Coordinates of N, CA, C and O in Angstrom, one line a residue:
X1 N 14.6 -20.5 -8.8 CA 15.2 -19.4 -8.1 C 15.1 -19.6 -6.6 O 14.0 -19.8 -6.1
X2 N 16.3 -19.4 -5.9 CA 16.2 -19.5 -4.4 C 15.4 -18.4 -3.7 O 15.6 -17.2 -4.2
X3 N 14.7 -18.5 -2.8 CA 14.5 -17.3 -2.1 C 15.3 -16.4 -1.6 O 15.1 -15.2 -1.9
X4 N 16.3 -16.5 -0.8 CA 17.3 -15.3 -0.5 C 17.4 -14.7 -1.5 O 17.3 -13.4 -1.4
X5 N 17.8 -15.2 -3.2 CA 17.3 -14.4 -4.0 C 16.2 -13.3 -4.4 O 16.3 -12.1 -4.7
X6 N 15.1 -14.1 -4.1 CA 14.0 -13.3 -4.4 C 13.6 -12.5 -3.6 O 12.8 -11.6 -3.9
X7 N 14.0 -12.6 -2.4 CA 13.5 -11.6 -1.2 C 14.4 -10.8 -1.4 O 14.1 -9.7 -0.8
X8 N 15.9 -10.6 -2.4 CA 16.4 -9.3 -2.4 C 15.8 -8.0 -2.9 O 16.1 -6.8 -2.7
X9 N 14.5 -8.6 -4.0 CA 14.0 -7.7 -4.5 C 13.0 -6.5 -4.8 O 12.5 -5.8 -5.7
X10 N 13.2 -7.0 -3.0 CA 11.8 -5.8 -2.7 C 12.9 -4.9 -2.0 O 13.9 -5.2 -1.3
X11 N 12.3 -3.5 -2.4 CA 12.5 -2.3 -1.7 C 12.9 -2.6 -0.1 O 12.5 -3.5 0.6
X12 N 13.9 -1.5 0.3 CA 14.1 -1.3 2.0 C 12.9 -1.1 2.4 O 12.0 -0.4 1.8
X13 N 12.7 -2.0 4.1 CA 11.2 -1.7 4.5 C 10.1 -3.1 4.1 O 9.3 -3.3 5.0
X14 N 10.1 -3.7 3.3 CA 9.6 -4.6 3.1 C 10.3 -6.4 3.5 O 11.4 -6.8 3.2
X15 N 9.3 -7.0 4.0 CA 9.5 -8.0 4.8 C 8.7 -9.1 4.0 O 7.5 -8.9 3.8
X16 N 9.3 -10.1 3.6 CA 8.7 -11.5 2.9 C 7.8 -11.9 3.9 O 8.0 -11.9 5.1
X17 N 6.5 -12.3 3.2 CA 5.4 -13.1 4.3 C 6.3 -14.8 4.4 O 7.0 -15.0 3.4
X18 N 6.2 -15.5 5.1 CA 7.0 -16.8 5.6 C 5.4 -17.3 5.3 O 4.5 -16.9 5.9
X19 N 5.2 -18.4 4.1 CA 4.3 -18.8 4.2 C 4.3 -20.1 3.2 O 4.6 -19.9 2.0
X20 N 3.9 -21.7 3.7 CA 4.5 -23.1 3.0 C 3.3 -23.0 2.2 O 3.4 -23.9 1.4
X21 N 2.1 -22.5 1.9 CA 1.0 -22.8 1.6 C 0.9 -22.3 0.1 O 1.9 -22.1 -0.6
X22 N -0.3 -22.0 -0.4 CA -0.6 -21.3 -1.3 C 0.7 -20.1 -2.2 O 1.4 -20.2 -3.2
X23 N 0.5 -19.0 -1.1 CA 1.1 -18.1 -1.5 C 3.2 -18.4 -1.3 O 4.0 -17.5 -1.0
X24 N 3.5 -19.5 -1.4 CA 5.0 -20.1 -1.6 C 4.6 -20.6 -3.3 O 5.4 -20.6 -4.1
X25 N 3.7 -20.8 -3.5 CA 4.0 -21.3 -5.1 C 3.8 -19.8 -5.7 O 4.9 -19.5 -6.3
X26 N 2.9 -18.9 -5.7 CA 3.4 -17.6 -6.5 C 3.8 -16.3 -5.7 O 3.8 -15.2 -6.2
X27 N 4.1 -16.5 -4.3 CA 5.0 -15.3 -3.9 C 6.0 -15.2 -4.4 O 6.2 -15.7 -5.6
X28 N 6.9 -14.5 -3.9 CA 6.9 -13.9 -2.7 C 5.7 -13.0 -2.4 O 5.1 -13.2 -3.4
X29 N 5.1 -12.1 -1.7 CA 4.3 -11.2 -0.9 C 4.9 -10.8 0.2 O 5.1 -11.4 1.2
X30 N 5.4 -9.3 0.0 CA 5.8 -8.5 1.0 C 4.9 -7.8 1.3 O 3.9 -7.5 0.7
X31 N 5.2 -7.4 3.0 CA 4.3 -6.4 3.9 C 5.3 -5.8 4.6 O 6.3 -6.1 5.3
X32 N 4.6 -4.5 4.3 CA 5.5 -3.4 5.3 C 5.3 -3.2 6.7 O 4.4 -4.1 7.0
X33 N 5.7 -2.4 7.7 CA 5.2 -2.4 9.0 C 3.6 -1.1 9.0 O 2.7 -1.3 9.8
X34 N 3.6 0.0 8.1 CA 2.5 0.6 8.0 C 1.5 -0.4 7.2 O 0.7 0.2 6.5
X35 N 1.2 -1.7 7.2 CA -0.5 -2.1 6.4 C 0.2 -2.8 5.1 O -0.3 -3.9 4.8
X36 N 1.2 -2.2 4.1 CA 0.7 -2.6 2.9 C 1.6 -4.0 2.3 O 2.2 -5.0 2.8
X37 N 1.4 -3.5 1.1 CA 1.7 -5.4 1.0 C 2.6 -5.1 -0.8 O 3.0 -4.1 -1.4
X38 N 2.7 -6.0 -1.0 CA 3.7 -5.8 -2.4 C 3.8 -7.3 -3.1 O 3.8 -8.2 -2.3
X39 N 3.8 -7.7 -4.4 CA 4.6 -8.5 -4.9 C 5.3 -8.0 -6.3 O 4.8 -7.0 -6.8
X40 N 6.3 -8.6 -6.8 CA 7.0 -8.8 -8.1 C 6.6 -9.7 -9.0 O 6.5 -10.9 -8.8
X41 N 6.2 -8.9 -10.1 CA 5.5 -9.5 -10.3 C 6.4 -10.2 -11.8 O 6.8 -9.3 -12.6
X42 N 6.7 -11.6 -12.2 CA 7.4 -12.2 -13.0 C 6.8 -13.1 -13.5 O 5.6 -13.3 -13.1
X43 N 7.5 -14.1 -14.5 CA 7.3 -14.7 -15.8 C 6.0 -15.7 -15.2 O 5.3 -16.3 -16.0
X44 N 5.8 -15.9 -13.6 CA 5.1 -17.1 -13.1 C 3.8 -16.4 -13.3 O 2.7 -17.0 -13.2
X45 N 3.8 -15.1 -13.5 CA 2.3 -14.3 -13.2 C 1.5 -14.1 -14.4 O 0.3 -13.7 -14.3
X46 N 2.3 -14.4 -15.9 CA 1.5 -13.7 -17.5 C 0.9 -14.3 -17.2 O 0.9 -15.1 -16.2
X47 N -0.1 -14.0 -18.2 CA -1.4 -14.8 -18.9 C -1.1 -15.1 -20.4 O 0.0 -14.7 -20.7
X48 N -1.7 -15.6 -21.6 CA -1.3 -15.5 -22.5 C -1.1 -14.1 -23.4 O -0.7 -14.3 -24.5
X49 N -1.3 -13.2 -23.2 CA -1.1 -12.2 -23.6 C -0.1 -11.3 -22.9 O -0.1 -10.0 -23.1
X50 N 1.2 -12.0 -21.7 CA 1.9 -11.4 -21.2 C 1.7 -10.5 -20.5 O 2.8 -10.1 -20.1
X51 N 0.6 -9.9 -20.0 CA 0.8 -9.2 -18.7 C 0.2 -10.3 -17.6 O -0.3 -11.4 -17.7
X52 N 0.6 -9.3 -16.2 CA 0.3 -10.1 -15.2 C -1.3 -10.5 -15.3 O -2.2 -9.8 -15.9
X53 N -1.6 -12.1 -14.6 CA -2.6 -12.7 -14.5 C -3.5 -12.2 -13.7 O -3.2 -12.0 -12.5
X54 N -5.5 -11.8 -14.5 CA -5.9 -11.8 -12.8 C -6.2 -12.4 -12.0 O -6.9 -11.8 -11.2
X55 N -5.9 -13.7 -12.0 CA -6.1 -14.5 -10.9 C -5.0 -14.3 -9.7 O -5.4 -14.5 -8.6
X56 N -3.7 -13.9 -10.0 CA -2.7 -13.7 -9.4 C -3.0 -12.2 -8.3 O -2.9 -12.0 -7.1
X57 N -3.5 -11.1 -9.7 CA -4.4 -10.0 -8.7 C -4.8 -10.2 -7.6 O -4.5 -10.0 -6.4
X58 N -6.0 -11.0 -8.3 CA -7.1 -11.8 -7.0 C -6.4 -12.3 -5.7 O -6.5 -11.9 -4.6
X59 N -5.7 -13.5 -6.3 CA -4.9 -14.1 -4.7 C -4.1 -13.1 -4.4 O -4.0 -13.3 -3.2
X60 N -3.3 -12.1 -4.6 CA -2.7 -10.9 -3.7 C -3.7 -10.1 -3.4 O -3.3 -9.5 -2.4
X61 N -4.8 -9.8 -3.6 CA -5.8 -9.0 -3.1 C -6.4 -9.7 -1.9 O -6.4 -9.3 -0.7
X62 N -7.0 -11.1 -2.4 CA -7.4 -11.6 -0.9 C -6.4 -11.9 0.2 O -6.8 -11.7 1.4
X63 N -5.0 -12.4 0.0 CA -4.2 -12.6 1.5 C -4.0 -11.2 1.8 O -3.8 -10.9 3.0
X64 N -4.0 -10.1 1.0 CA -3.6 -8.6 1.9 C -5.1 -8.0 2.5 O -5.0 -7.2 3.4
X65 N -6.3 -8.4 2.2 CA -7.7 -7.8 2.8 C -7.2 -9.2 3.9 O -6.8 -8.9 5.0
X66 N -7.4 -10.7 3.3 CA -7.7 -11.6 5.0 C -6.6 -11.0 5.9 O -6.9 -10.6 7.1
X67 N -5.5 -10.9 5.5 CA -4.4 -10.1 6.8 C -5.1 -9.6 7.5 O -5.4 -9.8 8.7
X68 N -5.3 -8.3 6.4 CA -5.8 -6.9 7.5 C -7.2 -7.0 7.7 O -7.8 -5.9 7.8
X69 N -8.2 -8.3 7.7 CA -9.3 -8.6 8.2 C -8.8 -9.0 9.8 O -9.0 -8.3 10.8
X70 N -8.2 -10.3 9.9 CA -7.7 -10.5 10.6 C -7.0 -9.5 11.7 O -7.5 -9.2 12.8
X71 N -6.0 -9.1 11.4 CA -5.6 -7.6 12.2 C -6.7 -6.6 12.8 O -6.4 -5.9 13.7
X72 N -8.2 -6.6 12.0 CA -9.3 -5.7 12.5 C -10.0 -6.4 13.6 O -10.6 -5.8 14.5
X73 N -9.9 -8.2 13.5 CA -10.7 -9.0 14.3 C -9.7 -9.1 15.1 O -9.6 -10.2 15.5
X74 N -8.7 -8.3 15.8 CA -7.6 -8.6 16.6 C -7.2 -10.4 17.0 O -7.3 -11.2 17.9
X75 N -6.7 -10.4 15.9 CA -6.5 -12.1 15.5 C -7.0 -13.2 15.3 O -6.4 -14.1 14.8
X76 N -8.4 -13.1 15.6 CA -9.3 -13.8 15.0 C -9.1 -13.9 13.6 O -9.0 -13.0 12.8
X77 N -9.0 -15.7 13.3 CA -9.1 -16.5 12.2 C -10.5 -15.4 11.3 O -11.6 -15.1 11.8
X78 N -10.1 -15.2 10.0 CA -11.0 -14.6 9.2 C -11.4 -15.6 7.8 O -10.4 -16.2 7.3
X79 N -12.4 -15.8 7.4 CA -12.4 -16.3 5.6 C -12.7 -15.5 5.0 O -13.2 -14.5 5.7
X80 N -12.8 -15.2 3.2 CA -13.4 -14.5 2.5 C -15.0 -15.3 2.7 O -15.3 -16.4 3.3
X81 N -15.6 -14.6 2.3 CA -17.4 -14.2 2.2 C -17.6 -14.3 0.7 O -18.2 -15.1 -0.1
X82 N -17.0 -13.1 0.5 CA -17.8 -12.4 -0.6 C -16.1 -11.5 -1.1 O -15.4 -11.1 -0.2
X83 N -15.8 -11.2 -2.5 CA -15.0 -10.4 -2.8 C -15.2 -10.1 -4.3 O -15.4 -11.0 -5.1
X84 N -15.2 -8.8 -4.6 CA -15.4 -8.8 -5.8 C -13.6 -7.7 -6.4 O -12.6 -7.3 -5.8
X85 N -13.9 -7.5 -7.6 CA -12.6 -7.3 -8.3 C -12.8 -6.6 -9.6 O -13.3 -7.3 -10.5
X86 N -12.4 -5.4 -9.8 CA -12.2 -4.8 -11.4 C -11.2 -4.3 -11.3 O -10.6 -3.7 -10.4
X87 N -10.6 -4.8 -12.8 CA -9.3 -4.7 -13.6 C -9.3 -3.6 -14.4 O -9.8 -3.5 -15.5
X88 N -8.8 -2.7 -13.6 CA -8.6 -1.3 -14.4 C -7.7 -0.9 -15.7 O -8.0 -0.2 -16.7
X89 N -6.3 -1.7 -15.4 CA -4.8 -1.6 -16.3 C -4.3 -2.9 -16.3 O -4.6 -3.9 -15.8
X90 N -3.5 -2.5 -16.9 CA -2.9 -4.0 -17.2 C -1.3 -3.7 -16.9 O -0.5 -2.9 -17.4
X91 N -1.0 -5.0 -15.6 CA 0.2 -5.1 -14.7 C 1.0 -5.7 -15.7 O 0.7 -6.5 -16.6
X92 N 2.3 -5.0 -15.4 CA 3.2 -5.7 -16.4 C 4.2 -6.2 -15.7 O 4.6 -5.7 -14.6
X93 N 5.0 -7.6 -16.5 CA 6.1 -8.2 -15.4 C 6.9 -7.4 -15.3 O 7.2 -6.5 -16.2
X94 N 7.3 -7.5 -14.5 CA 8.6 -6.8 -13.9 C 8.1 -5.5 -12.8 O 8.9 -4.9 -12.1
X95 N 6.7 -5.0 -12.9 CA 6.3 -3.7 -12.2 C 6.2 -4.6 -10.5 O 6.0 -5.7 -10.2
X96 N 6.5 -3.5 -9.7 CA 6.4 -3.5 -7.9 C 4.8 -3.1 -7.9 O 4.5 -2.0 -8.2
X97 N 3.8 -4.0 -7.5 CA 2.3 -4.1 -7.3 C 2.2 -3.7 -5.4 O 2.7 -4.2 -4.5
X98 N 1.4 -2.7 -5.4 CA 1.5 -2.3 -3.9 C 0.0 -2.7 -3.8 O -0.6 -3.2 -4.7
X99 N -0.6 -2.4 -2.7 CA -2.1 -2.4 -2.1 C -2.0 -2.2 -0.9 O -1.3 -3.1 -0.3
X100 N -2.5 -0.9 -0.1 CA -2.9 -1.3 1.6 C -4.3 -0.8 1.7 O -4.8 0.3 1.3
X101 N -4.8 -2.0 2.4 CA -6.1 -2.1 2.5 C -6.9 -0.8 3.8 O -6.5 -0.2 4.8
X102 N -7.8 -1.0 3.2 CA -8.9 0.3 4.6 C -10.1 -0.8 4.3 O -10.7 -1.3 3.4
X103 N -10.0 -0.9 6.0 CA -11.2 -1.9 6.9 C -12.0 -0.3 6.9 O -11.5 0.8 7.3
X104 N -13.9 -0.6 6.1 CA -14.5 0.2 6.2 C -15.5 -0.1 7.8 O -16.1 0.7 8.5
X105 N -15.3 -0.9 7.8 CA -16.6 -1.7 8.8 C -16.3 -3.0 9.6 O -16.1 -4.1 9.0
X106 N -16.3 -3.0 10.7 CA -16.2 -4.0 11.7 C -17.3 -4.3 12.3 O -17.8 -3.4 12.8
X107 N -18.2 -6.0 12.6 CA -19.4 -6.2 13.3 C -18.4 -7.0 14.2 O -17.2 -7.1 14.4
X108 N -19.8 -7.5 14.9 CA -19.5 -8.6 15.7 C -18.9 -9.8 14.8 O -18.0 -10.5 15.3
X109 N -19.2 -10.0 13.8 CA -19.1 -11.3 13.0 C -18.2 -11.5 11.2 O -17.8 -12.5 10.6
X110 N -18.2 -9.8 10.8 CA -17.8 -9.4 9.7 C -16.9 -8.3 9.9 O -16.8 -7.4 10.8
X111 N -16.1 -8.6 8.6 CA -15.1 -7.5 8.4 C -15.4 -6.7 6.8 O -15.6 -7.5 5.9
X112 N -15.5 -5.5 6.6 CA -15.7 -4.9 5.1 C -14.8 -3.9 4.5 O -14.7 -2.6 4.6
X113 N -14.0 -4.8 3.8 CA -12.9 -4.3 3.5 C -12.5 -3.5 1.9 O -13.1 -4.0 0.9
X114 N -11.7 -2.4 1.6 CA -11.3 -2.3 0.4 C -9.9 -2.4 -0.1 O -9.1 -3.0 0.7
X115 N -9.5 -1.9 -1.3 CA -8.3 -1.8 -1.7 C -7.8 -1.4 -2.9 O -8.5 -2.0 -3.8
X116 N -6.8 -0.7 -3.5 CA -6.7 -0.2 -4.8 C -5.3 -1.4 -5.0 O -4.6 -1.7 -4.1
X117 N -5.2 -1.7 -6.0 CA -3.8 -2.3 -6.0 C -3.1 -1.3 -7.3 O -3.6 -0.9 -8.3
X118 N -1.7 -1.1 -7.0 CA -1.0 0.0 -7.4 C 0.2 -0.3 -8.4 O 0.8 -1.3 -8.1
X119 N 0.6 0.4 -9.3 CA 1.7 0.1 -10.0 C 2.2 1.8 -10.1 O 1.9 2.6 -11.0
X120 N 3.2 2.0 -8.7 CA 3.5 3.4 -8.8 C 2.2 4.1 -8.5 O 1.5 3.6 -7.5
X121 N 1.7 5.3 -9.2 CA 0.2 6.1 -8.9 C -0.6 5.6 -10.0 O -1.7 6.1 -10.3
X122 N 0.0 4.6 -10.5 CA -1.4 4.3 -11.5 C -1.9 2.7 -11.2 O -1.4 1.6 -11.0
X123 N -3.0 3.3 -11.1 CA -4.5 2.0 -10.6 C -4.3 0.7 -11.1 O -3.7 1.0 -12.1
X124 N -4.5 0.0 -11.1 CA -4.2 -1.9 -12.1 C -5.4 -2.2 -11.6 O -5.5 -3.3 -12.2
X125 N -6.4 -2.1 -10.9 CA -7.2 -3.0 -9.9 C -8.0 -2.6 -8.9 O -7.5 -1.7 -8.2
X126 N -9.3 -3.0 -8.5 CA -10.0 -2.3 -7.2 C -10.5 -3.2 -6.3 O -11.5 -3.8 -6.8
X127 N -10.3 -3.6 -5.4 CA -11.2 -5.2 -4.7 C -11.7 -4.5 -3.7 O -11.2 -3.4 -3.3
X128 N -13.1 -5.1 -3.0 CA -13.5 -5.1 -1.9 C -14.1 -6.0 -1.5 O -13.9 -7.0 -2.2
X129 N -14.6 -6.1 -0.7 CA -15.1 -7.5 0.0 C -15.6 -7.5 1.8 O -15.6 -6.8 2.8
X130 N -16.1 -8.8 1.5 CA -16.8 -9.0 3.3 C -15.7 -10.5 3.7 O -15.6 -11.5 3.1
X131 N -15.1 -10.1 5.1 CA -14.3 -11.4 5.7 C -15.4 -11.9 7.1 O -15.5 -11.0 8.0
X132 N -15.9 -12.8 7.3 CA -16.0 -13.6 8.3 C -15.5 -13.6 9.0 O -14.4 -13.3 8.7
X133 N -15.6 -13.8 11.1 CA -15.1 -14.0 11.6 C -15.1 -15.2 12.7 O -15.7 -15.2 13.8
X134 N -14.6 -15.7 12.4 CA -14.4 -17.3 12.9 C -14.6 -17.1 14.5 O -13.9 -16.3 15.1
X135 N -15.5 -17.8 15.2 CA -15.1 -18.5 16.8 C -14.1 -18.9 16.9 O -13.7 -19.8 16.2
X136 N -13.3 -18.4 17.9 CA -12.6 -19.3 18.4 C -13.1 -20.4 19.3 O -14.1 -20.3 20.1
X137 N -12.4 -21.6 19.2 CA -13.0 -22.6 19.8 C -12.1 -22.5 21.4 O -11.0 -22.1 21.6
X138 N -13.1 -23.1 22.4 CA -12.9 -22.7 23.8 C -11.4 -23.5 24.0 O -10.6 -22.9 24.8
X139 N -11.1 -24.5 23.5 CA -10.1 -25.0 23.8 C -8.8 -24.9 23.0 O -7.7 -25.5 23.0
X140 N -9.3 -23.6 22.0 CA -7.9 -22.9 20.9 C -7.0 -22.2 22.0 O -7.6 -21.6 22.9
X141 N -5.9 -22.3 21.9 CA -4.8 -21.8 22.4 C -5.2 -20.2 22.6 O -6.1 -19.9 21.9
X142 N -4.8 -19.3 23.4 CA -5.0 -18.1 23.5 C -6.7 -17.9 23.7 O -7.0 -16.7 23.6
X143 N -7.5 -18.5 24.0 CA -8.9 -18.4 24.1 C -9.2 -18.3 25.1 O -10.4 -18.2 25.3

């Protein structure tokens, strides 16, 4: 499936993340301009029991917390730490998965983040976690 395809299928308001890495083998991952984030979720995502996978959870839970870790470190490069995850419901293919995260806590060095991930108003999932914040090194661009 081409992408111009697949990007038709998020709601007005949502914007494909442009990304060759990781999240290009099971995106797409949309973000809106308020915080939140989205994928569709399809045949790439079952598990053997046909609903969505939670590993797939997982990786849309961590790039939407590292984003908006990032975004709290005002651009500063962030990593996961620590994240944990309970599976409340079970995502089914074809459902629009939302999440926008709330930064509880900002240090000098740490970000403490949470997030509900959503199918409509019913819960699928709960993550939170601690993101690192990387030095920039003196001779990184913008530094």
């Amino acid at each position: 499936m081409n992408e111009a395809i697949r990007d038709s299928d998020a709601p007005p308001g949502w914007e494909p993340i442009r990304d060759s890495g990781f999240i290009a083998h099971v995106g797409p991952v949309y973000r809106r301009a308020d915080g939140a984030y989205a994928f569709r979720a399809d045949e790439r995502h079952a598990n053997l029991i046909r609903v969505v996978h939670g590993g797939m959870l997982m990786s849309f839970a961590d790039r939407a917390l590292g984003e908006t870790a990032m975004a709290a470190a005002e651009g500063a490069n962030c990593v996961t730490v620590q994240m944990e995850m309970q599976f409340i419901d079970a995502a089914r293919l074809g459902d629009w998965i939302e999440t926008r995260p709330d930064v509880l806590k900002r240090t000098g060095s740490l970000v403490f983040l949470r997030t509900d991930l959503l199918v409509g108003d019913r819960r699928v999932a709960y993550a939170s976690g601690v993101w690192k914040i990387l030095r920039r090194r003196p001779d990184a661009a913008g530094a």
